Amino acid sequence: MFCVMTATASEASAGRRNCIQSHLINFKINICKRFFDCYIIETGGGYRVLSALIKPIVRLNVKQQLILLFVIMLTPILVLNNYGNYKAEQVLKRHVTNAYVELNKQNFAIINRDIDTVNKITSTVIQNPFLQQLNMSGLDPIMERVERYETIEKLLGSYSQGAERGDAIYYSLYVYDPHNYYFFAPNFPQVKKAGVYFFTKEEEPFWFRQAVEQKGRGYLMFMDRLSPQAEDLKTLTYVRAVNNIYLGAGTIGVLVVTKMEAKIGESLKSISLPDGEIYLTDMNNRVLASSTNSTGEIIELPEGAEFGDPEGTVDVITDDFIYVVNNNHMLGQKLVYKVPVKALLQQQNEMKRVIQYITVAYALFGLIIITYFWRSLMTPLQKLAFFVRKYEPGNRVPETPKRGSNDEVSVLISSTYDMARG
């Protein structure tokens, strides 16, 4: 833009002022075009910004515009970063949970297979002729009773199976002996010993009638104590009534398999969850066996995990844990996986931290660029604007500020000072 000087001094002074202002307006418009991509048209002798969104921005001073530019550059990155991390977490949780559902089903099938193995052994024991000949009539000689007792005890001992680290499950037979015909047999049941135990009406265990009412159906049961005479030792048992198969009626006794938590624990320990816990519970959420030392405790499940779908499996994802629950209503059991979300997302959190570091580095780089433009572009323009506002025609014009470059800003400053000098 070239300024035309008029003849008179007053007109020349006014012309110089208008020319300087015109230069500044034109420079601001070029800055707007470069940084904000404004749509500008020329009308008469002035300029008007069309976009209503850009108008408030143009009214800001240059410092505020630069800060706004930095915020506009950084905000989408932060928003997209957070949204991407959130969606990635949701997708990862869902994929991992689906894998745990299938793993839970397989694990439950293995546990049921172990229980079925015990059930088949109890069926074999029940069909043994020596056990079926056991009666409380009192007509057989004492020596015959002793021999029968020893034979059955050896039979039960032979079926005891070793488990991991030398632990074993033990088969014991409890027989109701109201007249104390087998007075010679010990009556102090032990958790870690197979044997035959006789009891009178006063010594009847609390679980005996319940087992008889099941009519030969075996089930898992947690016991704080086997009987009033037994040692005070908690154990998971498999309980099954022994019916007389020859008479077709009547109950001989109840088979109790102790230390079942050792056998089921083998199946639970074969599954490795990242800092997770595995529980086999009854329908009241009482722990029958677990990967932790919580047998006999009541665990709490989140809302929605009490009843499963038609296949018996349901999963619930909370803020802190992932629950996978497999309900077997026929057996009255649940297999529960409890996996902390923190452990699951540990690797992803490490990746998130890397992305955050990159974002911070990007922000610092952007801040350095903004600072550079501020020092090399905006600070000289601010000084020039201060000079133009304070300039009065006829006053002494100071020396033109020196800059180390010959860019557009330097040319503008030099031209403005030269026009002020006349």
Short mmCIF file of C-alpha atoms in Angstrom, two decimals:
data_model
loop_
_atom_site.label_atom_id
_atom_site.label_comp_id
_atom_site.label_asym_id
_atom_site.label_seq_id
_atom_site.Cartn_x
_atom_site.Cartn_y
_atom_site.Cartn_z
CA MET A 1 0.00 0.00 0.00
CA PHE A 2 1.43 3.40 -0.96
CA CYS A 3 0.49 6.65 0.84
CA VAL A 4 -0.06 9.82 -1.19
CA MET A 5 1.10 13.02 0.55
CA THR A 6 -1.02 16.21 0.30
CA ALA A 7 0.29 19.73 -0.16
CA THR A 8 -0.36 21.43 3.19
CA ALA A 9 1.42 20.53 6.42
CA SER A 10 -1.77 19.72 8.31
CA GLU A 11 -3.06 17.59 5.52
CA ALA A 12 0.32 15.86 5.28
CA SER A 13 0.29 15.08 9.01
CA ALA A 14 -3.23 13.70 8.88
CA GLY A 15 -2.35 11.72 5.80
CA ARG A 16 0.65 10.14 7.49
CA ARG A 17 -1.49 9.12 10.48
CA ASN A 18 -4.15 7.58 8.24
CA CYS A 19 -1.48 5.83 6.19
CA ILE A 20 0.15 4.30 9.31
CA GLN A 21 -3.23 3.12 10.58
CA SER A 22 -3.99 1.67 7.17
CA HIS A 23 -0.70 -0.25 7.25
CA LEU A 24 -1.52 -1.69 10.68
CA ILE A 25 -5.03 -2.68 9.64
CA ASN A 26 -3.71 -4.39 6.55
CA PHE A 27 -1.08 -6.25 8.62
CA LYS A 28 -3.71 -7.44 11.14
CA ILE A 29 -5.84 -8.70 8.29
CA ASN A 30 -2.89 -10.63 6.90
CA ILE A 31 -2.25 -12.11 10.37
CA CYS A 32 -5.93 -13.12 10.56
CA LYS A 33 -5.72 -14.76 7.17
CA ARG A 34 -2.53 -16.61 8.10
CA PHE A 35 -3.51 -17.89 11.54
CA PHE A 36 -7.31 -18.05 11.56
CA ASP A 37 -8.18 -18.54 7.87
CA CYS A 38 -10.78 -15.76 7.98
CA TYR A 39 -13.04 -15.00 5.06
CA ILE A 40 -12.55 -11.29 4.35
CA ILE A 41 -14.00 -9.01 1.69
CA GLU A 42 -13.21 -5.42 0.87
CA THR A 43 -16.10 -2.92 1.06
CA GLY A 44 -15.47 0.73 0.28
CA GLY A 45 -12.16 1.36 2.02
CA GLY A 46 -12.49 -0.98 4.97
CA TYR A 47 -12.57 -4.68 5.77
CA ARG A 48 -15.24 -6.77 7.47
CA VAL A 49 -14.96 -10.28 8.87
CA LEU A 50 -17.89 -12.35 7.68
CA SER A 51 -17.81 -15.26 10.09
CA ALA A 52 -19.72 -14.60 13.29
CA LEU A 53 -17.46 -17.12 15.03
CA ILE A 54 -14.32 -15.16 14.14
CA LYS A 55 -15.66 -11.74 15.19
CA PRO A 56 -15.16 -12.26 18.95
CA ILE A 57 -11.67 -13.61 18.26
CA VAL A 58 -10.70 -10.55 16.21
CA ARG A 59 -11.76 -8.29 19.09
CA LEU A 60 -9.21 -9.97 21.35
CA ASN A 61 -5.75 -8.54 21.63
CA VAL A 62 -2.87 -10.38 20.03
CA LYS A 63 -1.71 -11.99 23.28
CA GLN A 64 -5.17 -13.40 23.96
CA GLN A 65 -5.41 -14.65 20.39
CA LEU A 66 -2.14 -16.55 20.71
CA ILE A 67 -3.24 -18.14 23.98
CA LEU A 68 -6.55 -19.09 22.36
CA LEU A 69 -4.67 -20.57 19.40
CA PHE A 70 -2.56 -22.69 21.75
CA VAL A 71 -5.66 -23.93 23.59
CA ILE A 72 -7.42 -24.75 20.30
CA MET A 73 -4.38 -26.73 19.15
CA LEU A 74 -4.05 -28.70 22.39
CA THR A 75 -7.70 -29.35 23.34
CA PRO A 76 -8.62 -31.75 20.48
CA ILE A 77 -5.55 -33.86 21.20
CA LEU A 78 -6.41 -34.18 24.90
CA VAL A 79 -10.07 -34.94 24.16
CA LEU A 80 -9.27 -37.55 21.52
CA ASN A 81 -6.60 -39.07 23.73
CA ASN A 82 -8.96 -39.50 26.68
CA TYR A 83 -11.78 -40.79 24.51
CA GLY A 84 -9.49 -43.24 22.76
CA ASN A 85 -8.17 -44.57 26.08
CA TYR A 86 -11.71 -44.95 27.41
CA LYS A 87 -12.92 -46.90 24.37
CA ALA A 88 -9.78 -49.05 24.37
CA GLU A 89 -10.38 -49.95 28.03
CA GLN A 90 -13.99 -50.88 27.33
CA VAL A 91 -13.06 -53.05 24.35
CA LEU A 92 -10.24 -54.74 26.28
CA LYS A 93 -12.49 -55.42 29.28
CA ARG A 94 -15.15 -56.97 27.08
CA HIS A 95 -12.73 -59.18 25.12
CA VAL A 96 -10.96 -60.38 28.27
CA THR A 97 -14.28 -60.98 30.05
CA ASN A 98 -15.52 -63.11 27.16
CA ALA A 99 -12.32 -65.16 27.38
CA TYR A 100 -12.83 -65.59 31.14
CA VAL A 101 -16.40 -66.76 30.56
CA GLU A 102 -15.18 -69.60 28.34
CA LEU A 103 -12.36 -70.38 30.76
CA ASN A 104 -14.84 -70.47 33.64
CA LYS A 105 -17.04 -72.97 31.82
CA GLN A 106 -14.10 -75.26 31.16
CA ASN A 107 -12.87 -74.93 34.74
CA PHE A 108 -16.32 -75.75 36.11
CA ALA A 109 -16.50 -78.80 33.85
CA ILE A 110 -13.17 -80.04 35.26
CA ILE A 111 -14.37 -79.52 38.84
CA ASN A 112 -17.59 -81.40 38.11
CA ARG A 113 -15.53 -84.17 36.55
CA ASP A 114 -13.50 -84.44 39.78
CA ILE A 115 -16.69 -84.53 41.84
CA ASP A 116 -18.13 -87.14 39.49
CA THR A 117 -15.00 -89.24 40.02
CA VAL A 118 -15.58 -89.15 43.77
CA ASN A 119 -19.24 -89.99 43.21
CA LYS A 120 -18.31 -93.08 41.16
CA ILE A 121 -15.94 -94.24 43.89
CA THR A 122 -18.69 -93.86 46.49
CA SER A 123 -20.98 -95.92 44.23
CA THR A 124 -18.35 -98.66 44.14
CA VAL A 125 -18.00 -98.54 47.93
CA ILE A 126 -21.78 -98.66 48.42
CA GLN A 127 -22.07 -101.80 46.25
CA ASN A 128 -19.39 -103.65 48.17
CA PRO A 129 -20.88 -106.86 49.71
CA PHE A 130 -19.15 -106.39 53.05
CA LEU A 131 -20.66 -102.97 53.48
CA GLN A 132 -24.10 -104.14 52.36
CA GLN A 133 -23.98 -106.93 54.97
CA LEU A 134 -23.54 -104.38 57.73
CA ASN A 135 -26.58 -104.48 60.04
CA MET A 136 -27.60 -103.46 63.52
CA SER A 137 -29.56 -106.61 64.41
CA GLY A 138 -27.03 -107.76 66.99
CA LEU A 139 -27.50 -111.41 65.98
CA ASP A 140 -24.02 -111.92 64.49
CA PRO A 141 -21.13 -112.83 66.79
CA ILE A 142 -18.81 -110.10 68.03
CA MET A 143 -15.81 -111.50 66.17
CA GLU A 144 -17.75 -111.36 62.92
CA ARG A 145 -18.60 -107.76 63.62
CA VAL A 146 -14.93 -107.00 64.29
CA GLU A 147 -13.85 -108.67 61.06
CA ARG A 148 -16.51 -106.80 59.08
CA TYR A 149 -15.47 -103.53 60.68
CA GLU A 150 -11.78 -104.09 59.84
CA THR A 151 -12.61 -105.10 56.27
CA ILE A 152 -14.70 -102.01 55.62
CA GLU A 153 -12.09 -99.75 57.20
CA LYS A 154 -9.36 -101.20 54.97
CA LEU A 155 -11.66 -100.80 51.97
CA LEU A 156 -12.21 -97.12 52.72
CA GLY A 157 -8.52 -96.58 53.34
CA SER A 158 -7.63 -98.08 49.97
CA TYR A 159 -9.78 -95.53 48.15
CA SER A 160 -8.15 -92.52 49.79
CA GLN A 161 -6.48 -90.57 46.99
CA GLY A 162 -3.34 -88.48 47.26
CA ALA A 163 -3.54 -84.88 46.22
CA GLU A 164 -0.93 -82.19 45.74
CA ARG A 165 1.83 -81.90 48.40
CA GLY A 166 0.83 -85.14 50.08
CA ASP A 167 -2.69 -84.00 50.96
CA ALA A 168 -5.41 -86.61 50.42
CA ILE A 169 -9.15 -87.06 50.44
CA TYR A 170 -10.46 -89.55 52.99
CA TYR A 171 -13.52 -91.81 52.80
CA SER A 172 -15.37 -92.48 56.04
CA LEU A 173 -18.58 -94.27 56.87
CA TYR A 174 -20.94 -93.09 59.62
CA VAL A 175 -23.41 -95.70 60.87
CA TYR A 176 -26.29 -95.23 63.27
CA ASP A 177 -25.84 -97.77 66.11
CA PRO A 178 -28.62 -97.11 68.64
CA HIS A 179 -27.81 -100.19 70.76
CA ASN A 180 -24.04 -99.71 70.65
CA TYR A 181 -23.38 -103.13 69.07
CA TYR A 182 -20.06 -101.85 67.70
CA PHE A 183 -18.84 -100.57 71.05
CA PHE A 184 -15.27 -101.63 70.22
CA ALA A 185 -14.99 -99.21 67.29
CA PRO A 186 -13.47 -95.76 67.94
CA ASN A 187 -15.89 -92.88 67.94
CA PHE A 188 -13.58 -89.92 67.40
CA PRO A 189 -13.83 -88.95 63.69
CA GLN A 190 -10.78 -87.30 62.19
CA VAL A 191 -10.66 -85.13 59.10
CA LYS A 192 -7.40 -86.61 57.81
CA LYS A 193 -8.19 -90.28 58.38
CA ALA A 194 -10.44 -92.81 56.68
CA GLY A 195 -12.53 -94.97 58.99
CA VAL A 196 -15.85 -96.38 60.13
CA TYR A 197 -17.62 -94.53 62.94
CA PHE A 198 -20.68 -95.66 64.89
CA PHE A 199 -22.83 -93.34 66.94
CA THR A 200 -25.89 -93.52 69.17
CA LYS A 201 -28.92 -91.26 69.07
CA GLU A 202 -27.31 -88.80 71.48
CA GLU A 203 -24.16 -88.63 69.34
CA GLU A 204 -25.89 -88.20 65.98
CA PRO A 205 -24.19 -85.57 63.75
CA PHE A 206 -26.34 -82.61 62.69
CA TRP A 207 -25.97 -83.40 58.98
CA PHE A 208 -26.92 -87.11 59.16
CA ARG A 209 -30.70 -86.74 58.70
CA GLN A 210 -30.24 -84.25 55.89
CA ALA A 211 -28.02 -86.71 54.01
CA VAL A 212 -30.50 -89.55 54.51
CA GLU A 213 -33.32 -87.39 53.15
CA GLN A 214 -31.37 -86.95 49.87
CA LYS A 215 -31.97 -90.69 49.21
CA GLY A 216 -28.54 -91.49 47.88
CA ARG A 217 -27.81 -88.25 46.03
CA GLY A 218 -24.36 -86.94 46.83
CA TYR A 219 -23.57 -83.26 47.40
CA LEU A 220 -20.83 -80.98 48.67
CA MET A 221 -21.13 -79.61 52.19
CA PHE A 222 -18.84 -77.41 54.24
CA MET A 223 -18.49 -78.57 57.86
CA ASP A 224 -17.01 -76.71 60.79
CA ARG A 225 -16.91 -80.03 62.63
CA LEU A 226 -17.70 -83.60 61.56
CA SER A 227 -19.50 -84.57 64.77
CA PRO A 228 -19.72 -83.54 68.43
CA GLN A 229 -16.93 -86.03 69.19
CA ALA A 230 -14.69 -85.03 66.26
CA GLU A 231 -11.76 -82.67 66.27
CA ASP A 232 -12.48 -79.00 65.72
CA LEU A 233 -11.24 -78.79 62.13
CA LYS A 234 -13.08 -77.29 59.17
CA THR A 235 -13.29 -79.21 55.93
CA LEU A 236 -15.20 -79.48 52.67
CA THR A 237 -16.96 -82.82 52.42
CA TYR A 238 -18.83 -84.86 49.88
CA VAL A 239 -21.80 -86.50 51.60
CA ARG A 240 -23.86 -89.43 50.28
CA ALA A 241 -26.28 -91.78 52.01
CA VAL A 242 -25.63 -95.55 51.77
CA ASN A 243 -28.88 -97.38 51.05
CA ASN A 244 -29.45 -101.11 51.26
CA ILE A 245 -29.46 -102.26 47.61
CA TYR A 246 -30.58 -105.81 48.43
CA LEU A 247 -33.64 -104.94 50.48
CA GLY A 248 -34.47 -101.90 48.33
CA ALA A 249 -35.23 -99.88 51.44
CA GLY A 250 -33.50 -98.67 54.54
CA THR A 251 -30.30 -96.73 55.09
CA ILE A 252 -27.11 -98.40 56.28
CA GLY A 253 -25.20 -95.19 56.92
CA VAL A 254 -23.67 -92.12 55.28
CA LEU A 255 -20.41 -91.89 53.37
CA VAL A 256 -18.43 -88.73 54.05
CA VAL A 257 -15.42 -87.78 51.93
CA THR A 258 -13.27 -85.21 53.75
CA LYS A 259 -10.61 -82.77 52.50
CA MET A 260 -12.42 -82.26 49.22
CA GLU A 261 -11.00 -78.73 49.16
CA ALA A 262 -7.60 -80.33 48.39
CA LYS A 263 -8.91 -82.14 45.31
CA ILE A 264 -10.95 -79.20 44.01
CA GLY A 265 -8.06 -76.90 44.85
CA GLU A 266 -5.96 -78.73 42.25
CA SER A 267 -8.42 -77.69 39.54
CA LEU A 268 -8.57 -74.12 40.84
CA LYS A 269 -4.79 -73.75 40.98
CA SER A 270 -4.48 -74.91 37.38
CA ILE A 271 -6.06 -71.61 36.33
CA SER A 272 -3.88 -68.51 36.58
CA LEU A 273 -5.67 -65.17 36.79
CA PRO A 274 -3.74 -61.85 36.99
CA ASP A 275 -4.03 -61.14 40.73
CA GLY A 276 -7.49 -62.73 40.55
CA GLU A 277 -9.41 -64.97 42.92
CA ILE A 278 -11.44 -68.11 42.22
CA TYR A 279 -14.27 -69.32 44.45
CA LEU A 280 -16.46 -72.41 44.40
CA THR A 281 -19.51 -71.53 46.49
CA ASP A 282 -22.96 -72.82 47.28
CA MET A 283 -26.05 -70.89 46.22
CA ASN A 284 -25.81 -68.79 49.39
CA ASN A 285 -22.31 -67.59 48.38
CA ARG A 286 -20.59 -69.57 51.10
CA VAL A 287 -17.10 -70.55 49.92
CA LEU A 288 -16.63 -74.30 49.52
CA ALA A 289 -13.17 -74.06 47.97
CA SER A 290 -11.05 -71.19 46.71
CA SER A 291 -7.64 -70.16 45.46
CA THR A 292 -7.29 -68.16 48.68
CA ASN A 293 -7.66 -69.14 52.33
CA SER A 294 -11.31 -68.16 52.57
CA THR A 295 -13.09 -71.52 52.84
CA GLY A 296 -16.30 -71.21 54.83
CA GLU A 297 -16.62 -67.44 54.40
CA ILE A 298 -19.51 -65.61 52.73
CA ILE A 299 -18.49 -63.54 49.72
CA GLU A 300 -20.41 -60.60 48.30
CA LEU A 301 -21.29 -60.49 44.63
CA PRO A 302 -22.35 -57.34 42.75
CA GLU A 303 -25.91 -56.75 41.68
CA GLY A 304 -26.69 -58.77 38.57
CA ALA A 305 -24.39 -61.68 39.41
CA GLU A 306 -26.85 -63.68 41.50
CA PHE A 307 -28.62 -65.41 38.62
CA GLY A 308 -27.15 -66.39 35.30
CA ASP A 309 -28.49 -66.77 31.81
CA PRO A 310 -30.02 -70.10 30.62
CA GLU A 311 -26.51 -71.59 30.34
CA GLY A 312 -25.79 -70.49 33.88
CA THR A 313 -23.06 -67.95 33.15
CA VAL A 314 -23.17 -64.21 33.80
CA ASP A 315 -20.49 -61.53 33.87
CA VAL A 316 -20.52 -58.16 35.63
CA ILE A 317 -17.92 -55.42 35.11
CA THR A 318 -17.58 -52.88 37.92
CA ASP A 319 -15.13 -50.02 38.34
CA ASP A 320 -12.72 -52.18 40.35
CA PHE A 321 -13.40 -55.82 39.43
CA ILE A 322 -14.59 -58.15 36.69
CA TYR A 323 -16.89 -60.91 37.96
CA VAL A 324 -17.63 -64.07 36.01
CA VAL A 325 -20.18 -66.33 37.75
CA ASN A 326 -21.18 -69.78 36.53
CA ASN A 327 -24.34 -70.98 38.27
CA ASN A 328 -25.19 -74.68 38.44
CA HIS A 329 -28.64 -74.74 40.03
CA MET A 330 -28.93 -78.51 39.81
CA LEU A 331 -25.80 -79.04 41.92
CA GLY A 332 -26.37 -75.91 43.97
CA GLN A 333 -22.92 -74.53 43.20
CA LYS A 334 -21.29 -71.45 41.72
CA LEU A 335 -17.85 -70.93 40.25
CA VAL A 336 -16.83 -67.30 40.67
CA TYR A 337 -13.93 -65.50 39.00
CA LYS A 338 -12.98 -62.16 40.53
CA VAL A 339 -10.32 -60.25 38.58
CA PRO A 340 -9.14 -56.74 39.51
CA VAL A 341 -9.42 -54.29 36.63
CA LYS A 342 -6.20 -52.57 37.72
CA ALA A 343 -4.13 -55.71 37.11
CA LEU A 344 -5.90 -56.33 33.81
CA LEU A 345 -5.19 -52.83 32.49
CA GLN A 346 -1.65 -52.60 33.81
CA GLN A 347 0.00 -52.95 30.41
CA GLN A 348 -2.49 -50.61 28.82
CA ASN A 349 -1.85 -48.06 31.57
CA GLU A 350 1.83 -48.18 30.72
CA MET A 351 0.95 -47.42 27.10
CA LYS A 352 -1.33 -44.60 28.27
CA ARG A 353 1.56 -43.08 30.20
CA VAL A 354 3.72 -43.17 27.08
CA ILE A 355 0.99 -41.40 25.11
CA GLN A 356 0.62 -38.85 27.91
CA TYR A 357 4.35 -38.16 27.83
CA ILE A 358 4.13 -37.63 24.07
CA THR A 359 1.20 -35.27 24.58
CA VAL A 360 3.09 -33.28 27.20
CA ALA A 361 6.11 -33.10 24.89
CA TYR A 362 3.84 -31.87 22.10
CA ALA A 363 2.33 -29.24 24.39
CA LEU A 364 5.79 -28.04 25.45
CA PHE A 365 6.85 -27.87 21.82
CA GLY A 366 3.74 -25.86 20.99
CA LEU A 367 4.44 -23.56 23.92
CA ILE A 368 7.99 -23.00 22.68
CA ILE A 369 6.68 -22.14 19.20
CA ILE A 370 4.14 -19.72 20.67
CA THR A 371 6.86 -18.12 22.80
CA TYR A 372 9.08 -17.76 19.76
CA PHE A 373 6.34 -16.03 17.77
CA TRP A 374 5.58 -13.83 20.73
CA ARG A 375 9.15 -12.66 21.12
CA SER A 376 9.89 -12.27 17.40
CA LEU A 377 6.52 -11.03 16.14
CA MET A 378 4.13 -9.81 18.78
CA THR A 379 6.51 -7.91 21.05
CA PRO A 380 7.79 -5.65 18.20
CA LEU A 381 4.20 -5.09 17.03
CA GLN A 382 3.15 -4.11 20.54
CA LYS A 383 5.98 -1.57 20.70
CA LEU A 384 4.99 -0.25 17.26
CA ALA A 385 1.34 0.07 18.32
CA PHE A 386 2.45 1.94 21.45
CA PHE A 387 4.50 4.34 19.26
CA VAL A 388 1.56 4.96 16.89
CA ARG A 389 -0.83 5.74 19.78
CA LYS A 390 1.62 8.14 21.40
CA TYR A 391 2.83 9.80 18.18
CA GLU A 392 1.91 13.45 17.68
CA PRO A 393 2.69 15.24 14.39
CA GLY A 394 5.63 17.59 14.78
CA ASN A 395 7.21 15.78 17.71
CA ARG A 396 10.65 14.28 17.46
CA VAL A 397 10.57 10.76 16.08
CA PRO A 398 12.90 8.38 17.98
CA GLU A 399 15.45 6.21 16.24
CA THR A 400 14.05 3.27 14.33
CA PRO A 401 14.39 0.03 16.43
CA LYS A 402 16.97 -2.31 14.97
CA ARG A 403 16.12 -5.98 14.30
CA GLY A 404 18.43 -8.75 13.24
CA SER A 405 16.22 -9.82 10.35
CA ASN A 406 14.69 -8.26 7.29
CA ASP A 407 11.24 -9.84 7.51
CA GLU A 408 7.82 -8.25 7.04
CA VAL A 409 7.72 -6.96 10.62
CA SER A 410 11.06 -5.18 10.21
CA VAL A 411 9.89 -3.61 6.95
CA LEU A 412 6.63 -2.47 8.58
CA ILE A 413 8.43 -0.91 11.56
CA SER A 414 11.00 0.84 9.35
CA SER A 415 8.33 2.18 6.95
CA THR A 416 6.18 3.43 9.83
CA TYR A 417 9.06 5.36 11.42
CA ASP A 418 10.11 6.78 8.05
CA MET A 419 6.56 7.98 7.34
CA ALA A 420 6.41 9.59 10.76
CA ARG A 421 9.55 11.54 9.99
CA GLY A 422 7.86 12.94 6.90
#
